[in-house]
Tab-separated table of C-alpha atoms and ligand atoms in Angstrom:
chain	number	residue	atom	x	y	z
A	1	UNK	CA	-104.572	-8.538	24.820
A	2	UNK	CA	-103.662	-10.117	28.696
A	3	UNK	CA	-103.009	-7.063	30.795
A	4	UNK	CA	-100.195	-8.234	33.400
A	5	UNK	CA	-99.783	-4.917	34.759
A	6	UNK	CA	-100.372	-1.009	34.886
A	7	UNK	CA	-98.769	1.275	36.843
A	8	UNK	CA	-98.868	5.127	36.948
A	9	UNK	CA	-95.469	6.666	36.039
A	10	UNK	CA	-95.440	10.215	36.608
A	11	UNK	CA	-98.359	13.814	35.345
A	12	UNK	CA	-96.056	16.651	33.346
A	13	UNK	CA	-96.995	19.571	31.990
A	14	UNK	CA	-93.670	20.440	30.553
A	15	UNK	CA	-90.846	18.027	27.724
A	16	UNK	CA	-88.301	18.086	30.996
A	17	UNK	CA	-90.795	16.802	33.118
A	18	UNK	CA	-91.742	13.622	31.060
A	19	UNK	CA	-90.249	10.030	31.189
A	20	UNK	CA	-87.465	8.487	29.567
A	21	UNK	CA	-88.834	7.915	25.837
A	22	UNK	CA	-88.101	4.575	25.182
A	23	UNK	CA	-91.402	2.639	24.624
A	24	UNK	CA	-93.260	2.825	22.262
A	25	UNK	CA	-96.094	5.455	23.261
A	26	UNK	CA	-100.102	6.010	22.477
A	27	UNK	CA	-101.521	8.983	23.366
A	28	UNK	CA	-105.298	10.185	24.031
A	29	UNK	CA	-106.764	13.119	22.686
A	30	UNK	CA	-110.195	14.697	22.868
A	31	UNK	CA	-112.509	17.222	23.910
A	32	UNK	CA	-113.296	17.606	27.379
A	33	UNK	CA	-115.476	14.826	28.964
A	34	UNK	CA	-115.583	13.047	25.951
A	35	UNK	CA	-114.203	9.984	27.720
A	36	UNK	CA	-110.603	9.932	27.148
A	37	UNK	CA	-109.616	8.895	30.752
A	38	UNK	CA	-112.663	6.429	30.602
A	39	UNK	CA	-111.267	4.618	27.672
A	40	UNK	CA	-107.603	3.978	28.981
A	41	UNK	CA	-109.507	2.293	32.422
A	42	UNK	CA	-111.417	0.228	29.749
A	43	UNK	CA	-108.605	-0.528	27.718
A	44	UNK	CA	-106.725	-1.660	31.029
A	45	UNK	CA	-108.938	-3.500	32.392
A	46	UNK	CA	-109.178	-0.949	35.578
A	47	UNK	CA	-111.828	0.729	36.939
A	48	UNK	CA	-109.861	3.875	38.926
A	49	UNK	CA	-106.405	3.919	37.522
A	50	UNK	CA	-107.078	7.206	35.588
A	51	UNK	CA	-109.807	9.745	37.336
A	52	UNK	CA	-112.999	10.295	35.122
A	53	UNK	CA	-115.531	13.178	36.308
A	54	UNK	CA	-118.899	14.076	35.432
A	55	UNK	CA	-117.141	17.418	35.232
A	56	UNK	CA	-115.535	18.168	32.058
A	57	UNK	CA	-112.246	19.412	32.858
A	58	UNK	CA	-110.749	16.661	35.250
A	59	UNK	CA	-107.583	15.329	33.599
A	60	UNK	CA	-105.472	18.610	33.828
A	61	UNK	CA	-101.946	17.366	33.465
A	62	UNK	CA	-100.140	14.978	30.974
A	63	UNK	CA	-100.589	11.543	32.575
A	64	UNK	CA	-98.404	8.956	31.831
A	65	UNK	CA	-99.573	5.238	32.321
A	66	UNK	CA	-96.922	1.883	31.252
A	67	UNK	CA	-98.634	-1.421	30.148
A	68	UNK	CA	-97.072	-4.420	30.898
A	69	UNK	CA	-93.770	-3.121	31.268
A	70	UNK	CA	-94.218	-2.880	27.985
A	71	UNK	CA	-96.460	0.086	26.344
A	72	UNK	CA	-96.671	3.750	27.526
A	73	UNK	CA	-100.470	5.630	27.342
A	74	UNK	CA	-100.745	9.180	27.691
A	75	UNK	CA	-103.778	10.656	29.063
A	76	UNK	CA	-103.786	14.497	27.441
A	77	UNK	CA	-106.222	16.963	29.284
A	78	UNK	CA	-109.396	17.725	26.770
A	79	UNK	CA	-109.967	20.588	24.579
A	80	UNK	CA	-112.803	23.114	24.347
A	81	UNK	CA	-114.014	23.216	27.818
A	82	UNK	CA	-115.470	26.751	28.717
A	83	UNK	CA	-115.596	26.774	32.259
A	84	UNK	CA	-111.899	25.962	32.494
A	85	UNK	CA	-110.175	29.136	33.373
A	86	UNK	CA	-109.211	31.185	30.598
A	87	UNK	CA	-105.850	30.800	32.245
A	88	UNK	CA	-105.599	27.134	31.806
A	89	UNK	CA	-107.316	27.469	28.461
A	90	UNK	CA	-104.404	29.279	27.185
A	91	UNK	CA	-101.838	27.089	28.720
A	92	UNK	CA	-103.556	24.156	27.201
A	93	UNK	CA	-101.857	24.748	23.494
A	94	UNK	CA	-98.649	24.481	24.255
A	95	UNK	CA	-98.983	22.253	26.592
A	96	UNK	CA	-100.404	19.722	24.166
A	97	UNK	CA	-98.311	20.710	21.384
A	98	UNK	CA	-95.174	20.602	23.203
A	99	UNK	CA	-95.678	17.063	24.081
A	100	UNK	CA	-97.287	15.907	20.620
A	101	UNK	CA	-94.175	17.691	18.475
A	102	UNK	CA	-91.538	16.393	20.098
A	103	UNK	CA	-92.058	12.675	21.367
A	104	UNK	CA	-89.850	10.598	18.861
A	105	UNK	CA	-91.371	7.250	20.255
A	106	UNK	CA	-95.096	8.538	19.990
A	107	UNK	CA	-96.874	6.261	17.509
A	108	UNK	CA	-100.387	7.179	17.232
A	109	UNK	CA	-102.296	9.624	18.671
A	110	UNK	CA	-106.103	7.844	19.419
A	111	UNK	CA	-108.007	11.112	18.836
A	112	UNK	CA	-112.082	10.079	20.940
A	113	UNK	CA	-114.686	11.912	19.703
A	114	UNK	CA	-118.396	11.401	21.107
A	115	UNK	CA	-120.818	9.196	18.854
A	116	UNK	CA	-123.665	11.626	19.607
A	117	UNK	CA	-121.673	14.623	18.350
A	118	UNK	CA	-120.946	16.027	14.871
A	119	UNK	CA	-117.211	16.835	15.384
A	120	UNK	CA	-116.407	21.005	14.393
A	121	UNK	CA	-113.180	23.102	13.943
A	122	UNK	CA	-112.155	21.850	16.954
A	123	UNK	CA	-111.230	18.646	15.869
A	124	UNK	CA	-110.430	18.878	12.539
A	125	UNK	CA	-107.187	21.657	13.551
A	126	UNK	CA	-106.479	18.698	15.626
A	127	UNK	CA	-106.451	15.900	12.543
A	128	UNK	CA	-104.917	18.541	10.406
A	129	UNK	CA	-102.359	19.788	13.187
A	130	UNK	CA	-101.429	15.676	13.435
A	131	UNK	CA	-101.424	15.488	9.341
A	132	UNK	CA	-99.087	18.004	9.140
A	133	UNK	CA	-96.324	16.573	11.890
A	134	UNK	CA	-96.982	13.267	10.380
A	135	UNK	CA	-97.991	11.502	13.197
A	136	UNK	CA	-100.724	8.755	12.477
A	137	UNK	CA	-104.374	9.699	14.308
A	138	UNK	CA	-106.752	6.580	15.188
A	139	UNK	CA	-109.984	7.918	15.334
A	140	UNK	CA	-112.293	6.260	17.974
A	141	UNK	CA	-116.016	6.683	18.333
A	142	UNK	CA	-116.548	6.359	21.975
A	143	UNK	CA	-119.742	6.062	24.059
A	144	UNK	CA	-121.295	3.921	21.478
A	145	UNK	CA	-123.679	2.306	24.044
A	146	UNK	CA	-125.735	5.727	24.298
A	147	UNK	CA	-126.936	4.593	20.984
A	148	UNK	CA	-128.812	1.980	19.102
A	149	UNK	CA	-126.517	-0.254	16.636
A	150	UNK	CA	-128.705	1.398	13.580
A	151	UNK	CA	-128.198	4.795	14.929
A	152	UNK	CA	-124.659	4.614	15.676
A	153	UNK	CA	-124.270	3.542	11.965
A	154	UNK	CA	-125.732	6.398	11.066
A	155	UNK	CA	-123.707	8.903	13.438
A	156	UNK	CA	-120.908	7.542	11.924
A	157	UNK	CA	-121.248	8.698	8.699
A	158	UNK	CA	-121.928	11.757	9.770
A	159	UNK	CA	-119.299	12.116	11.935
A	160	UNK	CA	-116.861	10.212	9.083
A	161	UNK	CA	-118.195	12.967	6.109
A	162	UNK	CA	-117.878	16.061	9.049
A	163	UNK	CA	-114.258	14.902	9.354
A	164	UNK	CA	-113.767	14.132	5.695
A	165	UNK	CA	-112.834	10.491	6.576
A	166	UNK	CA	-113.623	7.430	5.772
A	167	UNK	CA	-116.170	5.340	7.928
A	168	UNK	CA	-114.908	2.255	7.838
A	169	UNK	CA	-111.219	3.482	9.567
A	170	UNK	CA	-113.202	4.795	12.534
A	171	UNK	CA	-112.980	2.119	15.762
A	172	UNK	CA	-116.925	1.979	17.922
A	173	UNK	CA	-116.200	1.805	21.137
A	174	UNK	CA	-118.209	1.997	24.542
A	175	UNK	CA	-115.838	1.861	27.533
A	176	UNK	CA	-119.190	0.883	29.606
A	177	UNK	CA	-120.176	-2.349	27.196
A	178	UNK	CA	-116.596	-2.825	26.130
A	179	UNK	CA	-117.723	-2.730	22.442
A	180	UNK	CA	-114.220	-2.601	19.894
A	181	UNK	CA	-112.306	-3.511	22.752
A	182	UNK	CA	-110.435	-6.347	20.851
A	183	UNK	CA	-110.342	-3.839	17.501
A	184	UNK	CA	-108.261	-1.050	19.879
A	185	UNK	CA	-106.160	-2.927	21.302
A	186	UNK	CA	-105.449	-5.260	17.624
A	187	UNK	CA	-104.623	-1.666	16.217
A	188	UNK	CA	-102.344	-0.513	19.234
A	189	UNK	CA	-100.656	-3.479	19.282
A	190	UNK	CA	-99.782	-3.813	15.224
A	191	UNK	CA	-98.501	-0.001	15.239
A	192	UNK	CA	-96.670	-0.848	18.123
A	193	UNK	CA	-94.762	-3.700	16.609
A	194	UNK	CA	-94.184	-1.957	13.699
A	195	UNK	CA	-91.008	0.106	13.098
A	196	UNK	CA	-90.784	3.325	13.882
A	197	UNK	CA	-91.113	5.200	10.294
A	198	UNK	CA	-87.246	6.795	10.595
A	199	UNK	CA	-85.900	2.971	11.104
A	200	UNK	CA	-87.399	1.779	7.637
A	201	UNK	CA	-85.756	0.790	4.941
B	301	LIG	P1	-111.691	15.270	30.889
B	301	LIG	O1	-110.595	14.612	31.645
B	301	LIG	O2	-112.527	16.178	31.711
B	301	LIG	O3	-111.235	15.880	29.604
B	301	LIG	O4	-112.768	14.129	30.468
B	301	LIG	P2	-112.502	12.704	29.808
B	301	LIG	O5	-112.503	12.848	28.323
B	301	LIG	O6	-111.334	12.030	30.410
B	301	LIG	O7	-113.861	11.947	30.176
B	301	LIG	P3	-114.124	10.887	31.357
B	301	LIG	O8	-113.503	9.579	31.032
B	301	LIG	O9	-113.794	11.536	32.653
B	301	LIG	O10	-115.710	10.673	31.203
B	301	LIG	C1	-116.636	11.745	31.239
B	301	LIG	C2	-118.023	11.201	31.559
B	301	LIG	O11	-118.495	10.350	30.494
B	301	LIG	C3	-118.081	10.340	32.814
B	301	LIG	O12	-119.300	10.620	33.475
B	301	LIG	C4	-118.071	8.917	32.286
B	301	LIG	O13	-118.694	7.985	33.145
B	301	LIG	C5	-118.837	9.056	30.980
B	301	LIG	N1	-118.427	8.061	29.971
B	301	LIG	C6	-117.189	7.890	29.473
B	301	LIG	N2	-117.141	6.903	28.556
B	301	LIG	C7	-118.394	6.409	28.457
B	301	LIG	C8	-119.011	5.363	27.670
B	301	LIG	O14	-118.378	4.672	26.842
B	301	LIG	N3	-120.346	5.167	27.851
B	301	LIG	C9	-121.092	5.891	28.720
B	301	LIG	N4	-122.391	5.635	28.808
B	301	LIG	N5	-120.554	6.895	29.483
B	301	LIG	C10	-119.225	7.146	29.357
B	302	LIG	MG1	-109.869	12.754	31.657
């Protein structure tokens, strides 16, 4: 993929605050300091576009980012951070969930979990929640260079049978040695090509 450009369009928290819907959109989703924000500068080919923080808890607003004129990433705040106020917490929800039910050119939803981690509940309401609106999940291993090539083959499956999925659909990625770069962006770019499901025959 030849990034030409990437520019920052607008942060929402609310549907009337969002931009016109009329590219086809990829959004990121994940617990708090998992690397969400770290993965869209790698993806991009950017090193400060979106903020990352050794603070769980940085990306607080939707974020929306357009890709060559032609692509639109979403940067969602994480999940399951304590020390966010409860306040937030609470606000979090519906926040998410208002954007993720109702974006009609949304085409995948690249959920990040950690490689060191066994996902929990947590994520799983979030692959379920997705399952259940029909809206197709990407699941992407991130930080992969925290771990040896044996041992990440080994979180996988862990993480794959804690998940109830299937190994070999989950992407590897490190956004610090740019492992499955080439495998994201193949995968964004064939569901973005594709039809949206209501236009198919
Ligand atoms: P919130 O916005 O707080 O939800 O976090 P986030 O999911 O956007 O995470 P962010 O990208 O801010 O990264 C959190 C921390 O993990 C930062 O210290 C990053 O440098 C680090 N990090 C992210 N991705 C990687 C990776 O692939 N490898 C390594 N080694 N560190 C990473
Ligand atoms: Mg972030």
């Amino acid at each position: 993929m030849l990034i030409k450009s990437v520019e920052f369009i607008t942060s929402a928290v609310r549907p009337s605050q969002f931009p016109a819907a009329d590219l086809p959109e990829f959004a990121f989703a994940g617990r708090s300091n998992v690397g969400k924000s770290s993965l869209i500068n790698s993806l991009v080919n950017r090193k400060k576009l979106v903020k990352i923080s050794s603070t769980p808890g940085k990306t607080r607003l939707i974020n929306f980012f357009c890709v060559n004129d032609a692509l639109m990433f979403v940067d969602l705040p994480g999940y399951g951070y304590s020390r966010v106020p409860e306040s937030e917490r609470r606000s979090w929800r519906p926040m998410i969930e208002g954007y993720l039910a109702d974006r009609e050119n949304l085409r995948a939803v690249i959920v990040i979990l950690d490689v060191r981690r066994t996902p929990g509940g947590e994520e799983i309401q979030l692959l379920e929640w997705l399952e259940q609106r029909d809206l197709t999940a990407i699941l992407v291993v991130t930080k992969a260079d925290k771990l040896s090539k044996t041992a990440q083959k080994k979180q996988i499956q862990i993480i794959a049978d804690a998940l109830a999925a299937n190994p070999e659909d989950m992407l590897v990625f490190s956004s610090k040695s740019r492992q499955g770069w080439d495998a994201l962006w193949n995968t964004i770019v064939s569901l973005a090509q594709a039809p949206p499901e209501d236009e198919r025959a």
